[in-house]
PDB file of C-alpha atoms in Angstrom:
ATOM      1  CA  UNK J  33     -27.077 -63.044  27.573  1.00  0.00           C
ATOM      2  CA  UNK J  34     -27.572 -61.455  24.624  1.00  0.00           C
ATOM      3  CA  UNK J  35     -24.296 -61.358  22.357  1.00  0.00           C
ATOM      4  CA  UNK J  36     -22.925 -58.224  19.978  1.00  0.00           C
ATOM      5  CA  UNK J  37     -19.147 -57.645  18.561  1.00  0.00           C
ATOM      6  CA  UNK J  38     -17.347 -55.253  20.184  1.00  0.00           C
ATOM      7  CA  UNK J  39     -18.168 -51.755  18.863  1.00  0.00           C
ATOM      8  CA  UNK J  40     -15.820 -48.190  18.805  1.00  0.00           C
ATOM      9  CA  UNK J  41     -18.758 -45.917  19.989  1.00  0.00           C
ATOM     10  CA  UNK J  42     -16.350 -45.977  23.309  1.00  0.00           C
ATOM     11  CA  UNK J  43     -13.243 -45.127  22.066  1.00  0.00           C
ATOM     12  CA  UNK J  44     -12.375 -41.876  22.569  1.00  0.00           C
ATOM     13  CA  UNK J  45     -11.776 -39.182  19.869  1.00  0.00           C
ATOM     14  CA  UNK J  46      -7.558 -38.800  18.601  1.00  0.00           C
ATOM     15  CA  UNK J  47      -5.653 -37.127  21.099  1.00  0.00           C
ATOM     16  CA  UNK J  48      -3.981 -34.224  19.876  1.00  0.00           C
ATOM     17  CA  UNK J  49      -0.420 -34.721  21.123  1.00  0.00           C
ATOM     18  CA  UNK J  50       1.234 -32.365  18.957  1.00  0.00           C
ATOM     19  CA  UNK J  51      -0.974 -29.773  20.067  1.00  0.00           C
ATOM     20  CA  UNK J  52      -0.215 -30.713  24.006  1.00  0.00           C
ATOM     21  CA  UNK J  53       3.423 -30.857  23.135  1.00  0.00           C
ATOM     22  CA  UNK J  54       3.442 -27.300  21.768  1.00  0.00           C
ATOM     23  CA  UNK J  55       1.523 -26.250  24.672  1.00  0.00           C
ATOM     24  CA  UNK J  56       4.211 -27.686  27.195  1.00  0.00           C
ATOM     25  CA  UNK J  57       6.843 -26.896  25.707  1.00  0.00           C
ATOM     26  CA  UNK J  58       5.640 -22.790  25.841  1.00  0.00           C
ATOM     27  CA  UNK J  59       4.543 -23.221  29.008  1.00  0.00           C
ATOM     28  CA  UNK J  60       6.953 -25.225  31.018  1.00  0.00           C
ATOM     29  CA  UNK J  61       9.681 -22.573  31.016  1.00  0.00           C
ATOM     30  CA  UNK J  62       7.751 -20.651  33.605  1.00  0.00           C
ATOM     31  CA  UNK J  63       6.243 -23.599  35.833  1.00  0.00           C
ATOM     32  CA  UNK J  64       7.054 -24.812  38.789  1.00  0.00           C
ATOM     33  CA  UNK J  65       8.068 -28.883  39.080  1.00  0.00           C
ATOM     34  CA  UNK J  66       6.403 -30.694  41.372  1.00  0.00           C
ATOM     35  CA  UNK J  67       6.680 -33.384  44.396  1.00  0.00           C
ATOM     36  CA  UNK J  68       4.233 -35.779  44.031  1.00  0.00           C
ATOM     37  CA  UNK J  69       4.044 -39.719  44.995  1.00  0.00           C
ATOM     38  CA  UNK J  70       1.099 -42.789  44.034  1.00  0.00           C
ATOM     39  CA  UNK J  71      -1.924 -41.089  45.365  1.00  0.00           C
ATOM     40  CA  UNK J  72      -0.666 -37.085  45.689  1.00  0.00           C
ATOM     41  CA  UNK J  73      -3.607 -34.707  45.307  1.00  0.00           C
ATOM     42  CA  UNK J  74      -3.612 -31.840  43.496  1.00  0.00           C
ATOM     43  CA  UNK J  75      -5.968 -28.519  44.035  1.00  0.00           C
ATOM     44  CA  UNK J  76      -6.903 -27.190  41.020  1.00  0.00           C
ATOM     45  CA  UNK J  77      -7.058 -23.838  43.322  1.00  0.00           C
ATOM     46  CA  UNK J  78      -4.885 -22.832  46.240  1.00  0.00           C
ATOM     47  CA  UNK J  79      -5.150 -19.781  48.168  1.00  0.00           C
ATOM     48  CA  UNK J  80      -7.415 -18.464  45.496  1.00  0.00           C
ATOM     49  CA  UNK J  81      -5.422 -18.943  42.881  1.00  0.00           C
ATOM     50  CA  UNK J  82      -6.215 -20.762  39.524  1.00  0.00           C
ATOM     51  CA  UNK J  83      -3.368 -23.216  38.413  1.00  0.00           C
ATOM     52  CA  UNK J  84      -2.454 -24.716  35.048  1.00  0.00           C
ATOM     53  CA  UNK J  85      -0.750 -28.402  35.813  1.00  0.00           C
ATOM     54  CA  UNK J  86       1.612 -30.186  32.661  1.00  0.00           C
ATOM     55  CA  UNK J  87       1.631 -33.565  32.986  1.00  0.00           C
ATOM     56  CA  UNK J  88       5.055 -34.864  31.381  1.00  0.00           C
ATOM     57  CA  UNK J  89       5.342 -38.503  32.561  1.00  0.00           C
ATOM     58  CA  UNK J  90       3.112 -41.103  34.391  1.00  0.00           C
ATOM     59  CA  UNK J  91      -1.365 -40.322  34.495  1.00  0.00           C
ATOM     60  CA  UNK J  92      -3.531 -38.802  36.856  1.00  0.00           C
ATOM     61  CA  UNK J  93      -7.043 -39.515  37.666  1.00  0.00           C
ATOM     62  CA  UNK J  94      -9.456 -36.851  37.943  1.00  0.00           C
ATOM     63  CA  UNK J  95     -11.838 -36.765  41.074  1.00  0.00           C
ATOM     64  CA  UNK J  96     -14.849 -35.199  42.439  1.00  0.00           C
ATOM     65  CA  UNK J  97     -13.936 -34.482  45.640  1.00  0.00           C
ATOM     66  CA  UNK J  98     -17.210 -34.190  47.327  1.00  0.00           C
ATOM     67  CA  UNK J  99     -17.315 -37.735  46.838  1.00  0.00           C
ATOM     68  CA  UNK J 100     -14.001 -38.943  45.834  1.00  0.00           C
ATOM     69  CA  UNK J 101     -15.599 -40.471  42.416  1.00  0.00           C
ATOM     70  CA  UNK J 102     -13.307 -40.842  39.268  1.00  0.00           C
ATOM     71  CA  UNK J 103     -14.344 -38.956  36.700  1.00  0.00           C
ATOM     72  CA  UNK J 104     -11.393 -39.343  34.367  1.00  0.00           C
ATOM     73  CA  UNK J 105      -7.977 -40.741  33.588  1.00  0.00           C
ATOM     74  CA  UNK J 106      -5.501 -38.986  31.574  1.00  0.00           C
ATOM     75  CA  UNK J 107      -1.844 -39.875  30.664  1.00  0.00           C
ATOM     76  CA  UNK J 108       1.072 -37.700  29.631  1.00  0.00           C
ATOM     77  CA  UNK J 109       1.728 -35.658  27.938  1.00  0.00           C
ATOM     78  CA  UNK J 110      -1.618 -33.847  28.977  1.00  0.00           C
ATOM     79  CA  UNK J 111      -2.245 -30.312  30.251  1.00  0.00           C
ATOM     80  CA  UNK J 112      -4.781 -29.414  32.739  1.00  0.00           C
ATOM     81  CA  UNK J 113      -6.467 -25.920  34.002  1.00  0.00           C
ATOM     82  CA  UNK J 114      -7.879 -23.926  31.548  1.00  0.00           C
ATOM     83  CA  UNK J 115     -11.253 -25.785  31.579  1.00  0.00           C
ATOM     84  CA  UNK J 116     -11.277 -24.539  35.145  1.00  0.00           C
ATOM     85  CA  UNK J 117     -12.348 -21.009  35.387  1.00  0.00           C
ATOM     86  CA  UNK J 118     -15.573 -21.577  37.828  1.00  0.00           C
ATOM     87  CA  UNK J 119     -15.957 -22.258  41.415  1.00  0.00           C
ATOM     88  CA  UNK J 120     -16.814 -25.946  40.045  1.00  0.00           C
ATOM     89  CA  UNK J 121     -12.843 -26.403  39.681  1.00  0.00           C
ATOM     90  CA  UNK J 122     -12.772 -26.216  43.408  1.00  0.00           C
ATOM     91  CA  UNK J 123     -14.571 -29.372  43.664  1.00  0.00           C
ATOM     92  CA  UNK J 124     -12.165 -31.274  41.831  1.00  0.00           C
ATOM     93  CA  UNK J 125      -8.734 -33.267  42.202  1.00  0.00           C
ATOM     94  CA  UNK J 126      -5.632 -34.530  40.534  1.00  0.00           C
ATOM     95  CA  UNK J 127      -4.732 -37.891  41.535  1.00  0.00           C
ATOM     96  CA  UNK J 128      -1.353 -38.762  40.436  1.00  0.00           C
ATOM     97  CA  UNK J 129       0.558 -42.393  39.738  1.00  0.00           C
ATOM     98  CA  UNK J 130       3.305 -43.500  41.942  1.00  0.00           C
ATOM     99  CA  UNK J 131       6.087 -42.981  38.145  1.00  0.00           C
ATOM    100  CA  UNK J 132       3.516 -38.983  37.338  1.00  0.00           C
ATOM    101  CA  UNK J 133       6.242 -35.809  36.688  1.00  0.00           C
ATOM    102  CA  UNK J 134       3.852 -32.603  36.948  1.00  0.00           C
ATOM    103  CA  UNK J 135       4.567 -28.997  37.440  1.00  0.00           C
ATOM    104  CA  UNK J 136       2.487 -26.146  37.437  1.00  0.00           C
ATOM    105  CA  UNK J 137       2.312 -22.337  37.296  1.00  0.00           C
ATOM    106  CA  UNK J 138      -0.879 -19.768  37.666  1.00  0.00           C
ATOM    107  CA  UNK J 139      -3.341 -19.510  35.237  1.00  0.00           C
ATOM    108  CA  UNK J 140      -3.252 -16.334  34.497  1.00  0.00           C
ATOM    109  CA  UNK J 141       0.415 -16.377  33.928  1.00  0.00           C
ATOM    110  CA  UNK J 142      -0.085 -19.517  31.353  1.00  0.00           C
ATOM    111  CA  UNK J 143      -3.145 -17.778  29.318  1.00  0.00           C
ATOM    112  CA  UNK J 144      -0.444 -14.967  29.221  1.00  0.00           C
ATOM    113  CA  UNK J 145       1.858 -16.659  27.478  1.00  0.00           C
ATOM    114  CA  UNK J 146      -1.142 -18.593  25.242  1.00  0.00           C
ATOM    115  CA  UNK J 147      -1.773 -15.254  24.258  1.00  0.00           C
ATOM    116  CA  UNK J 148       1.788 -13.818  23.553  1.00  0.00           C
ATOM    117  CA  UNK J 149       2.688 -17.038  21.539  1.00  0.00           C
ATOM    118  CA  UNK J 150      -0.508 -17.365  19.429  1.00  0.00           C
ATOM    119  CA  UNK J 151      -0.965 -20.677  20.705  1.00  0.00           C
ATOM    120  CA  UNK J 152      -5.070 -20.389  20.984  1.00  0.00           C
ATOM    121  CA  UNK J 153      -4.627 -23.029  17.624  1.00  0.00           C
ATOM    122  CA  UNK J 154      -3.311 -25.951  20.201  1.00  0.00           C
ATOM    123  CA  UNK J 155      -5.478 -24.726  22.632  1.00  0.00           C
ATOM    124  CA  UNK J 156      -8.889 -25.174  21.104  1.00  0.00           C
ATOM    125  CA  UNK J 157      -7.830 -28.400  20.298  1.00  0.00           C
ATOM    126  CA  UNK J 158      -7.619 -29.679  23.489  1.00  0.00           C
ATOM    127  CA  UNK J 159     -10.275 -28.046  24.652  1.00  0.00           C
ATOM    128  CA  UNK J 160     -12.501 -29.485  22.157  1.00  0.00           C
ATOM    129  CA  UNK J 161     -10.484 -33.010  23.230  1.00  0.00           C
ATOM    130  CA  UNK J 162     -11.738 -32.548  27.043  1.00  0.00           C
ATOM    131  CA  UNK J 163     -15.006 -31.720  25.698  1.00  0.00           C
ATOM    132  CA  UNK J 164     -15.100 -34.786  24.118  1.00  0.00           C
ATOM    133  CA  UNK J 165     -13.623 -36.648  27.318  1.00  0.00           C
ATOM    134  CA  UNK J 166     -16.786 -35.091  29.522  1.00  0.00           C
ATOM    135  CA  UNK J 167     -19.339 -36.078  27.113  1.00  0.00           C
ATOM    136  CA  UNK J 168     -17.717 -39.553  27.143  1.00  0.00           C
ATOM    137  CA  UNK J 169     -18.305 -39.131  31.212  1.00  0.00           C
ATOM    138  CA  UNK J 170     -21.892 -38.258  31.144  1.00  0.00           C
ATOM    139  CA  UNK J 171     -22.410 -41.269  28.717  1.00  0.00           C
ATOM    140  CA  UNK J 172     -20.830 -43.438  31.068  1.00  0.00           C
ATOM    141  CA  UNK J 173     -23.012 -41.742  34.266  1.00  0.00           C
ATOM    142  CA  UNK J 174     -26.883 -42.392  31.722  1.00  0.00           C
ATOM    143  CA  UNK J 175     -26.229 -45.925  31.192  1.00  0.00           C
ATOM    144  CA  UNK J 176     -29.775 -47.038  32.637  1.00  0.00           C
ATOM    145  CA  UNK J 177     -28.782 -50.243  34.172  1.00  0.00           C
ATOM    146  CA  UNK J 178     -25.874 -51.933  36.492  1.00  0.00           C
ATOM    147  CA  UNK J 179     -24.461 -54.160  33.921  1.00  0.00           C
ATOM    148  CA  UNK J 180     -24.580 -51.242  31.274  1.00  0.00           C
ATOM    149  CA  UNK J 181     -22.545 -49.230  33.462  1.00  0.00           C
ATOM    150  CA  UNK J 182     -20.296 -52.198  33.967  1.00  0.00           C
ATOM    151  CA  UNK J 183     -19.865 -52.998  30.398  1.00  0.00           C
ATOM    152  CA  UNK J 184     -19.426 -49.215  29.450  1.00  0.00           C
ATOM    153  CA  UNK J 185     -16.364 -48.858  32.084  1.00  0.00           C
ATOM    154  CA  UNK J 186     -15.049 -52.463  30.379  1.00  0.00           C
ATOM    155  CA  UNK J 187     -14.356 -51.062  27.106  1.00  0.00           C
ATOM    156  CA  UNK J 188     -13.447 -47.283  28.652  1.00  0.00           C
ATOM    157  CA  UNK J 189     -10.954 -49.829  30.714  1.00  0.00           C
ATOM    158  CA  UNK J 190      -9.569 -51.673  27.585  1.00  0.00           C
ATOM    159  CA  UNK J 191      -8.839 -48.031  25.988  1.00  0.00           C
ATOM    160  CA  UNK J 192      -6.347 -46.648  28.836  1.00  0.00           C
ATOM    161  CA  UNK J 193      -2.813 -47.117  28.538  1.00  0.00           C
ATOM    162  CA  UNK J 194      -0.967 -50.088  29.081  1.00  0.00           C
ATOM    163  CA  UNK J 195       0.491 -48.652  31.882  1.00  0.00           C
ATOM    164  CA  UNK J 196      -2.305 -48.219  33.487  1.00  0.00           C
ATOM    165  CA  UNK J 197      -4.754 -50.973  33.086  1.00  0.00           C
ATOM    166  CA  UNK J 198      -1.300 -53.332  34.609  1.00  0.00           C
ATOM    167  CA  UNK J 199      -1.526 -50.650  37.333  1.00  0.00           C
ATOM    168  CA  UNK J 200      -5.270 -50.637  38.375  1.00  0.00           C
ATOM    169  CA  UNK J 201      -7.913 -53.706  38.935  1.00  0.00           C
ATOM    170  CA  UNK J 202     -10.742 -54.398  37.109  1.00  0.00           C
ATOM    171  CA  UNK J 203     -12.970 -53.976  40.323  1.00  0.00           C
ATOM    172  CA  UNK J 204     -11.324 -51.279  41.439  1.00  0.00           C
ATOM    173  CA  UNK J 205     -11.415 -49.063  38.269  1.00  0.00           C
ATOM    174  CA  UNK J 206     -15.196 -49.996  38.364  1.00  0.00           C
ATOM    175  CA  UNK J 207     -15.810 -49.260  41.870  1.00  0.00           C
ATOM    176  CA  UNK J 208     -14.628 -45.799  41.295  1.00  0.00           C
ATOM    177  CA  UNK J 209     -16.288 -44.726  38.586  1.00  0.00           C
ATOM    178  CA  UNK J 210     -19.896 -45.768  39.604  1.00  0.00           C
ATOM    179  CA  UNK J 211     -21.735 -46.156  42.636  1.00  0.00           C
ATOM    180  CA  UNK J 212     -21.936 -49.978  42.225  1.00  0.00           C
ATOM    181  CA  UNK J 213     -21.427 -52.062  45.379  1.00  0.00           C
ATOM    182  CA  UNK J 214     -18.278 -54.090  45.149  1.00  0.00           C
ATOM    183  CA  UNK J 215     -19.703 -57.564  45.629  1.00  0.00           C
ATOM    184  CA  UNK J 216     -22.128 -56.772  43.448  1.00  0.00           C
ATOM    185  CA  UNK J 217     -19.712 -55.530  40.091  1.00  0.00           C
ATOM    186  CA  UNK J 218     -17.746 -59.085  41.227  1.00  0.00           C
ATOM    187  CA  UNK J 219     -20.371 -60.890  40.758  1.00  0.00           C
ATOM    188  CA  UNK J 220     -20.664 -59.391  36.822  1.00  0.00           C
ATOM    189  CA  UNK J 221     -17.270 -60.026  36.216  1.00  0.00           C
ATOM    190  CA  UNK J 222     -17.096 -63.664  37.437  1.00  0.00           C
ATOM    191  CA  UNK J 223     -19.797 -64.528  35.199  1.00  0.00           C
ATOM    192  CA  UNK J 224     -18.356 -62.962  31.830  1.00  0.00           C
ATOM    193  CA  UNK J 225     -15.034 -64.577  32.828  1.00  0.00           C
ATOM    194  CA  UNK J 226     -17.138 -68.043  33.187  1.00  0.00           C
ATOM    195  CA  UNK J 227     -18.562 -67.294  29.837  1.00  0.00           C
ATOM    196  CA  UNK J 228     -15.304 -66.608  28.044  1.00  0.00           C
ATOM    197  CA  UNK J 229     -16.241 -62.818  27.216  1.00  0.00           C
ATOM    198  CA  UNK J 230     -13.498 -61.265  29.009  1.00  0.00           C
ATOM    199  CA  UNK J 231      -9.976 -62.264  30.507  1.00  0.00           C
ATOM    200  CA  UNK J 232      -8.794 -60.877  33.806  1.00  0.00           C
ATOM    201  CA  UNK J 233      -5.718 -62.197  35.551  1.00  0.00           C
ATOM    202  CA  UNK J 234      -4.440 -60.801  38.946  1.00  0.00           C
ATOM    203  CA  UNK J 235      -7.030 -58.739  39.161  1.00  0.00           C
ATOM    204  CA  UNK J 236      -6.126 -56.925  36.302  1.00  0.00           C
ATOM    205  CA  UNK J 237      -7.864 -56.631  32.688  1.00  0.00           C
ATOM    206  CA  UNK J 238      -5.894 -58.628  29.840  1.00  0.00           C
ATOM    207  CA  UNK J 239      -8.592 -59.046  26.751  1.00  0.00           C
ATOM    208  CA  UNK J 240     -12.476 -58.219  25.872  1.00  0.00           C
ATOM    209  CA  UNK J 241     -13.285 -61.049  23.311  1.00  0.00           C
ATOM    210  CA  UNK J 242     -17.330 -59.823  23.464  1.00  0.00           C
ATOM    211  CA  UNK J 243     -19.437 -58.413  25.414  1.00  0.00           C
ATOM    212  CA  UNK J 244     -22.631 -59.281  25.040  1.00  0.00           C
ATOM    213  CA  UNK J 245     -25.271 -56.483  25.456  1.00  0.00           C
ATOM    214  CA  UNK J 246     -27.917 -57.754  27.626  1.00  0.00           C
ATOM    215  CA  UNK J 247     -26.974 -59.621  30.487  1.00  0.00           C
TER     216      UNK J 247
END
């Protein structure tokens, strides 16, 4: 193995909260709340319509539903839909925690009110956040080799919430991101926990001391 310090090239670019927040708060006069429970999925479009979801509480996982892979995780406050206006959105899921508080209303009624508000400001900042959160993605899907995939989906790990990461195993966060066997991404971790690089306990991530960058 080939040592390096850890590195920020990972870590995701500020997330504009107060944009989000102004965003909700215009928006959730007119949606709808929402039922959901650990492991609820949510259509991006239902009986042909577009929907906007607000995320207030908890984090959802976003997921290809072709093939059920994770693209992303977001946590709340977040606001989801308006990236959405192709067939493509069709293809893809909301996942939601077991403590997530969503609701929802039509897209069309939400770019309404974007537009009778002036909020296109806070919009095109988190548009330009997601944009940011898909080129992270395809990063993550062009790492040439199994460990670089593996170490890339480390540090993504060590940059979710706190909530999260106690919520969700290493393995499993892996597994679902990549098309990795699961013996196989074990076998990884076992030997960077042997070598002191990183600390898992109960399954679950605690600490990324260094990873080194060849394995």
């Amino acid at each position: 193995m080939s040592d390096s310090p850890n590195i920020n090239i990972f870590r995701h670019g500020n997330k504009p909260e107060q944009s989000i927040r102004q965003l909700l708060t215009a928006l959730n006069s007119q949606a709808t709340p929402l039922l959901t429970r650990k492991g609820t999925l949510l259509q991006y479009v239902t009986d042909e319509i577009n929907y906007c979801y607000l995320l207030h509480k908890g984090h959802v996982v976003i997921n290809r539903a072709t093939d059920g892979l994770s693209l992303n995780t977001e946590t709340a406050p977040f606001i989801f839909g308006f990236s959405m206006l192709t067939p493509s959105s069709c293809q893809l899921t909301l996942c939601t925690s077991a403590d997530a508080v969503l609701s929802r209303l039509p897209l069309d009624l939400a770019v309404k009110i974007i537009q009778q508000q002036a909020l296109w400001e806070p919009l095109c900042h988190v548009m330009t956040h997601i944009s940011s959160r898909i080129f992270t993605h395809c990063t993550r899907l062009s790492q040439p080799g199994a460990y670089d995939a593996i170490r890339y989906l480390l540090f993504e790990l060590s940059l979710e919430s706190e909530e999260f990461r106690e919520s969700e195993s290493v393995v499993k966060y892996i597994q679902s991101r990549c098309f990795l066997s699961r013996s196989g991404i074990m076998a990884v971790l076992s030997t960077l926990r042997r070598g002191g690089y990183i600390e898992i306990k109960n399954g679950k991530l605690i600490l990324i001391n260094c990873l080194p960058t060849k394995f």
